[in-house]
């Protein structure tokens, strides 16, 4: 049973370009979280998604950021017109409802904006 | 909005020493989890505590959930260099729908 898969692991973008980060949850998991982590810091909540539904996006900037989790395919975090301050590690975590509540994390996508 | 405060933020100790890190909040949680994150990797769950006053042991790690379910502690006995990492606590609201993380305690155990 494959774990949570994130790609790309590393992404370099120039200011103004778009960054698209993908997350495939564990098999059978229909909920995902996206978190952002700056160096030497903890995890900052961004968005919580269920398939075809955004449950809580209160941690995500209203401009330039969007997230989706379609019925088929991975969850995608999209950052438009990236700026240097967007440089960070972005982690996705999935879990199964009715389970222990454990979050299973991917290895993260590290975005560098030049 | 729940706010989880972890202390200390950084901790550097020698191998063999004991340590305790804390996770505090003004909110009540239905459950609280501790994760450990190593450089370049995602966090991995260590334990989930659910009942107020609960104590769980995982080898040299002892986790306690406060009676009021607002705080938790992690005690490590005879720390080893392999314990080095970022320790994160995470709390879920009463519906277990919203997981929020503290800023973490960054532990370094020197040989």
mmCIF file of C-alpha atoms in Angstrom:
data_model
loop_
_atom_site.group_PDB
_atom_site.id
_atom_site.type_symbol
_atom_site.label_atom_id
_atom_site.label_comp_id
_atom_site.label_asym_id
_atom_site.label_seq_id
_atom_site.Cartn_x
_atom_site.Cartn_y
_atom_site.Cartn_z
ATOM 1 C CA UNK A 1 0.000 0.000 0.000
ATOM 2 C CA UNK A 2 1.806 3.047 -1.227
ATOM 3 C CA UNK A 3 2.056 5.995 1.097
ATOM 4 C CA UNK A 4 1.174 9.585 0.352
ATOM 5 C CA UNK A 5 2.938 10.631 -2.831
ATOM 6 C CA UNK A 6 3.877 14.210 -3.532
ATOM 7 C CA UNK A 7 5.442 15.568 -6.657
ATOM 8 C CA UNK A 8 7.524 17.252 -7.618
ATOM 9 C CA UNK A 9 9.874 16.881 -4.653
ATOM 10 C CA UNK A 10 11.706 20.015 -5.712
ATOM 11 C CA UNK A 11 10.426 22.839 -7.880
ATOM 12 C CA UNK A 12 12.215 26.003 -8.952
ATOM 13 C CA UNK A 13 10.216 28.885 -10.358
ATOM 14 C CA UNK A 14 10.970 32.491 -11.276
ATOM 15 C CA UNK A 15 8.880 35.281 -9.859
ATOM 16 C CA UNK A 16 5.569 35.571 -11.683
ATOM 17 C CA UNK A 17 5.402 31.952 -12.817
ATOM 18 C CA UNK A 18 2.929 29.359 -11.634
ATOM 19 C CA UNK A 19 3.686 26.484 -9.269
ATOM 20 C CA UNK A 20 1.546 23.375 -9.261
ATOM 21 C CA UNK A 21 2.045 20.812 -6.521
ATOM 22 C CA UNK A 22 0.397 17.397 -6.564
ATOM 23 C CA UNK A 23 -0.560 15.019 -3.805
ATOM 24 C CA UNK A 24 -1.879 11.483 -4.173
ATOM 25 C CA UNK A 25 -3.307 10.335 -0.829
ATOM 26 C CA UNK A 26 -3.074 6.845 0.535
ATOM 27 C CA UNK A 27 -5.456 4.361 -1.009
ATOM 28 C CA UNK A 28 -8.893 4.681 0.501
ATOM 29 C CA UNK A 29 -8.259 8.127 2.004
ATOM 30 C CA UNK A 30 -10.714 10.761 0.862
ATOM 31 C CA UNK A 31 -9.451 13.711 2.934
ATOM 32 C CA UNK A 32 -6.272 15.700 2.556
ATOM 33 C CA UNK A 33 -4.620 18.601 4.311
ATOM 34 C CA UNK A 34 -2.025 20.934 2.876
ATOM 35 C CA UNK A 35 0.516 22.524 5.192
ATOM 36 C CA UNK A 36 3.335 24.965 4.579
ATOM 37 C CA UNK A 37 6.642 24.857 6.434
ATOM 38 C CA UNK A 38 9.367 27.461 6.454
ATOM 39 C CA UNK A 39 12.913 26.466 7.482
ATOM 40 C CA UNK A 40 13.277 25.941 11.226
ATOM 41 C CA UNK A 41 9.532 26.350 11.749
ATOM 42 C CA UNK A 42 6.481 24.153 12.325
ATOM 43 C CA UNK A 43 3.591 23.323 10.030
ATOM 44 C CA UNK A 44 1.160 26.060 9.093
ATOM 45 C CA UNK A 45 -2.308 24.895 8.093
ATOM 46 C CA UNK A 46 -3.409 25.986 4.636
ATOM 47 C CA UNK A 47 -6.413 24.006 3.460
ATOM 48 C CA UNK A 48 -8.466 20.920 4.249
ATOM 49 C CA UNK A 49 -10.172 19.116 1.385
ATOM 50 C CA UNK A 50 -12.500 16.248 0.799
ATOM 51 C CA UNK A 51 -12.969 14.827 -2.666
ATOM 52 C CA UNK A 52 -14.756 17.495 -4.748
ATOM 53 C CA UNK A 53 -15.189 19.710 -1.686
ATOM 54 C CA UNK A 54 -13.160 22.331 0.159
ATOM 55 C CA UNK A 55 -13.908 21.939 3.853
ATOM 56 C CA UNK A 56 -11.706 24.665 5.302
ATOM 57 C CA UNK A 57 -9.464 27.059 3.374
ATOM 58 C CA UNK A 58 -9.028 29.589 6.152
ATOM 59 C CA UNK A 59 -5.249 29.146 6.211
ATOM 60 C CA UNK A 60 -4.745 29.808 2.535
ATOM 61 C CA UNK A 61 -4.180 33.317 1.141
ATOM 62 C CA UNK A 62 -7.208 34.421 -0.840
ATOM 63 C CA UNK A 63 -5.125 35.680 -3.723
ATOM 64 C CA UNK A 64 -2.878 33.582 -5.945
ATOM 65 C CA UNK A 65 -3.465 30.325 -4.024
ATOM 66 C CA UNK A 66 -6.026 27.665 -4.859
ATOM 67 C CA UNK A 67 -6.499 23.998 -4.090
ATOM 68 C CA UNK A 68 -8.630 21.208 -5.433
ATOM 69 C CA UNK A 69 -9.206 17.533 -4.857
ATOM 70 C CA UNK A 70 -11.132 16.114 -7.798
ATOM 71 C CA UNK A 71 -13.124 12.909 -7.792
ATOM 72 C CA UNK A 72 -10.387 11.276 -9.823
ATOM 73 C CA UNK A 73 -6.721 12.118 -9.611
ATOM 74 C CA UNK A 74 -4.473 13.853 -7.121
ATOM 75 C CA UNK A 75 -5.097 16.899 -5.000
ATOM 76 C CA UNK A 76 -3.432 19.971 -6.462
ATOM 77 C CA UNK A 77 -2.170 23.090 -4.738
ATOM 78 C CA UNK A 78 -1.720 25.883 -7.260
ATOM 79 C CA UNK A 79 0.212 29.069 -6.635
ATOM 80 C CA UNK A 80 -0.073 31.701 -9.328
ATOM 81 C CA UNK A 81 2.379 34.553 -9.920
ATOM 82 C CA UNK A 82 4.792 33.223 -7.325
ATOM 83 C CA UNK A 83 6.872 35.586 -5.209
ATOM 84 C CA UNK A 84 10.035 34.889 -3.235
ATOM 85 C CA UNK A 85 8.028 34.669 -0.016
ATOM 86 C CA UNK A 86 6.288 31.582 -1.380
ATOM 87 C CA UNK A 87 9.536 29.634 -1.095
ATOM 88 C CA UNK A 88 8.863 26.874 1.438
ATOM 89 C CA UNK A 89 8.196 23.172 1.850
ATOM 90 C CA UNK A 90 4.604 22.228 1.199
ATOM 91 C CA UNK A 91 3.357 19.052 2.852
ATOM 92 C CA UNK A 92 0.266 17.079 2.095
ATOM 93 C CA UNK A 93 -1.319 14.703 4.598
ATOM 94 C CA UNK A 94 -4.209 12.310 4.177
ATOM 95 C CA UNK A 95 -6.366 10.444 6.615
ATOM 96 C CA UNK A 96 -9.328 8.137 6.684
ATOM 97 C CA UNK A 97 -12.527 9.139 8.441
ATOM 98 C CA UNK A 98 -13.616 6.856 11.229
ATOM 99 C CA UNK A 99 -10.034 5.828 11.825
ATOM 100 C CA UNK A 100 -7.593 6.819 14.539
ATOM 101 C CA UNK A 101 -7.224 10.344 13.242
ATOM 102 C CA UNK A 102 -3.607 9.715 12.243
ATOM 103 C CA UNK A 103 -2.343 11.928 9.471
ATOM 104 C CA UNK A 104 -0.109 10.273 6.914
ATOM 105 C CA UNK A 105 2.310 12.747 5.395
ATOM 106 C CA UNK A 106 4.060 12.847 2.091
ATOM 107 C CA UNK A 107 7.718 13.799 1.853
ATOM 108 C CA UNK A 108 6.863 17.320 0.820
ATOM 109 C CA UNK A 109 7.432 19.534 -2.192
ATOM 110 C CA UNK A 110 10.120 22.139 -1.820
ATOM 111 C CA UNK A 111 9.431 25.268 -3.807
ATOM 112 C CA UNK A 112 12.191 27.744 -4.498
ATOM 113 C CA UNK A 113 11.298 31.039 -6.119
ATOM 114 C CA UNK A 114 14.194 32.842 -7.737
ATOM 115 C CA UNK B 1 -8.929 29.386 16.179
ATOM 116 C CA UNK B 2 -6.989 26.883 18.266
ATOM 117 C CA UNK B 3 -3.495 27.859 19.206
ATOM 118 C CA UNK B 4 -1.013 25.238 20.281
ATOM 119 C CA UNK B 5 2.099 26.535 21.983
ATOM 120 C CA UNK B 6 5.102 24.290 22.279
ATOM 121 C CA UNK B 7 8.060 24.802 24.574
ATOM 122 C CA UNK B 8 10.932 24.962 24.491
ATOM 123 C CA UNK B 9 11.367 25.935 20.872
ATOM 124 C CA UNK B 10 14.930 24.586 20.772
ATOM 125 C CA UNK B 11 16.615 22.061 23.042
ATOM 126 C CA UNK B 12 20.177 20.774 22.836
ATOM 127 C CA UNK B 13 21.287 18.087 25.284
ATOM 128 C CA UNK B 14 23.917 15.402 25.719
ATOM 129 C CA UNK B 15 23.272 11.748 25.089
ATOM 130 C CA UNK B 16 21.909 10.050 28.207
ATOM 131 C CA UNK B 17 20.082 13.083 29.600
ATOM 132 C CA UNK B 18 16.349 13.233 30.230
ATOM 133 C CA UNK B 19 14.081 15.921 28.820
ATOM 134 C CA UNK B 20 10.471 17.063 28.750
ATOM 135 C CA UNK B 21 8.753 19.134 26.096
ATOM 136 C CA UNK B 22 5.354 20.719 26.423
ATOM 137 C CA UNK B 23 2.315 21.478 24.320
ATOM 138 C CA UNK B 24 -0.234 23.911 25.736
ATOM 139 C CA UNK B 25 -3.465 25.479 24.583
ATOM 140 C CA UNK B 26 -6.462 27.346 25.928
ATOM 141 C CA UNK B 27 -8.712 25.070 23.868
ATOM 142 C CA UNK B 28 -10.033 21.628 24.725
ATOM 143 C CA UNK B 29 -9.153 18.894 22.278
ATOM 144 C CA UNK B 30 -10.931 15.664 21.518
ATOM 145 C CA UNK B 31 -7.536 14.135 20.845
ATOM 146 C CA UNK B 32 -3.941 15.227 20.635
ATOM 147 C CA UNK B 33 -1.148 13.749 18.597
ATOM 148 C CA UNK B 34 2.626 13.912 18.724
ATOM 149 C CA UNK B 35 4.662 13.667 15.540
ATOM 150 C CA UNK B 36 8.365 13.584 14.874
ATOM 151 C CA UNK B 37 9.882 15.065 11.741
ATOM 152 C CA UNK B 38 13.404 14.466 10.494
ATOM 153 C CA UNK B 39 15.137 16.778 8.001
ATOM 154 C CA UNK B 40 13.850 16.419 4.458
ATOM 155 C CA UNK B 41 10.963 14.186 5.440
ATOM 156 C CA UNK B 42 7.341 14.485 6.430
ATOM 157 C CA UNK B 43 6.194 14.128 10.049
ATOM 158 C CA UNK B 44 5.496 10.649 11.373
ATOM 159 C CA UNK B 45 2.972 9.918 14.097
ATOM 160 C CA UNK B 46 4.362 8.846 17.473
ATOM 161 C CA UNK B 47 1.203 8.635 19.568
ATOM 162 C CA UNK B 48 -2.408 9.740 19.898
ATOM 163 C CA UNK B 49 -3.873 10.563 23.306
ATOM 164 C CA UNK B 50 -7.607 10.777 23.752
ATOM 165 C CA UNK B 51 -8.583 10.562 27.421
ATOM 166 C CA UNK B 52 -7.842 13.307 29.943
ATOM 167 C CA UNK B 53 -5.053 12.199 32.280
ATOM 168 C CA UNK B 54 -3.984 9.472 29.888
ATOM 169 C CA UNK B 55 -0.361 8.334 29.949
ATOM 170 C CA UNK B 56 1.168 6.364 27.092
ATOM 171 C CA UNK B 57 4.638 4.900 26.887
ATOM 172 C CA UNK B 58 6.597 4.160 23.754
ATOM 173 C CA UNK B 59 9.937 2.661 24.789
ATOM 174 C CA UNK B 60 11.846 5.626 26.275
ATOM 175 C CA UNK B 61 9.111 8.127 25.422
ATOM 176 C CA UNK B 62 6.287 8.912 27.847
ATOM 177 C CA UNK B 63 3.321 10.975 26.705
ATOM 178 C CA UNK B 64 0.774 12.545 29.016
ATOM 179 C CA UNK B 65 -2.530 14.244 28.218
ATOM 180 C CA UNK B 66 -3.682 16.825 30.735
ATOM 181 C CA UNK B 67 -6.796 16.146 32.811
ATOM 182 C CA UNK B 68 -8.626 19.000 31.109
ATOM 183 C CA UNK B 69 -7.431 17.882 27.644
ATOM 184 C CA UNK B 70 -5.819 21.254 26.977
ATOM 185 C CA UNK B 71 -2.168 20.305 27.287
ATOM 186 C CA UNK B 72 0.260 17.475 26.836
ATOM 187 C CA UNK B 73 3.859 16.611 27.598
ATOM 188 C CA UNK B 74 6.465 14.346 26.093
ATOM 189 C CA UNK B 75 9.226 13.012 28.316
ATOM 190 C CA UNK B 76 12.262 11.244 26.877
ATOM 191 C CA UNK B 77 14.458 9.173 29.151
ATOM 192 C CA UNK B 78 18.146 8.665 28.385
ATOM 193 C CA UNK B 79 18.036 10.541 25.112
ATOM 194 C CA UNK B 80 20.012 9.182 22.169
ATOM 195 C CA UNK B 81 21.321 10.927 19.043
ATOM 196 C CA UNK B 82 18.646 9.080 17.072
ATOM 197 C CA UNK B 83 16.015 11.078 18.986
ATOM 198 C CA UNK B 84 17.174 14.239 17.227
ATOM 199 C CA UNK B 85 14.361 15.844 15.256
ATOM 200 C CA UNK B 86 11.430 18.237 15.300
ATOM 201 C CA UNK B 87 8.676 17.183 17.699
ATOM 202 C CA UNK B 88 5.260 18.510 16.772
ATOM 203 C CA UNK B 89 2.006 18.326 18.666
ATOM 204 C CA UNK B 90 -1.294 18.501 16.826
ATOM 205 C CA UNK B 91 -4.782 18.901 18.169
ATOM 206 C CA UNK B 92 -8.130 18.017 16.682
ATOM 207 C CA UNK B 93 -11.358 19.819 17.494
ATOM 208 C CA UNK B 94 -14.367 18.006 18.862
ATOM 209 C CA UNK B 95 -15.354 16.827 15.423
ATOM 210 C CA UNK B 96 -11.819 15.651 14.594
ATOM 211 C CA UNK B 97 -12.102 17.639 11.423
ATOM 212 C CA UNK B 98 -9.478 20.271 11.870
ATOM 213 C CA UNK B 99 -5.912 19.362 12.726
ATOM 214 C CA UNK B 100 -3.709 22.224 13.840
ATOM 215 C CA UNK B 101 -0.004 21.958 14.653
ATOM 216 C CA UNK B 102 2.186 23.706 17.141
ATOM 217 C CA UNK B 103 5.433 25.320 16.009
ATOM 218 C CA UNK B 104 7.413 22.344 17.314
ATOM 219 C CA UNK B 105 10.378 21.684 19.578
ATOM 220 C CA UNK B 106 13.625 21.161 17.730
ATOM 221 C CA UNK B 107 15.661 18.621 19.707
ATOM 222 C CA UNK B 108 19.351 17.949 19.215
ATOM 223 C CA UNK B 109 20.986 15.118 21.139
ATOM 224 C CA UNK B 110 24.773 15.250 21.029
ATOM 225 C CA UNK B 111 26.792 12.056 21.286
#
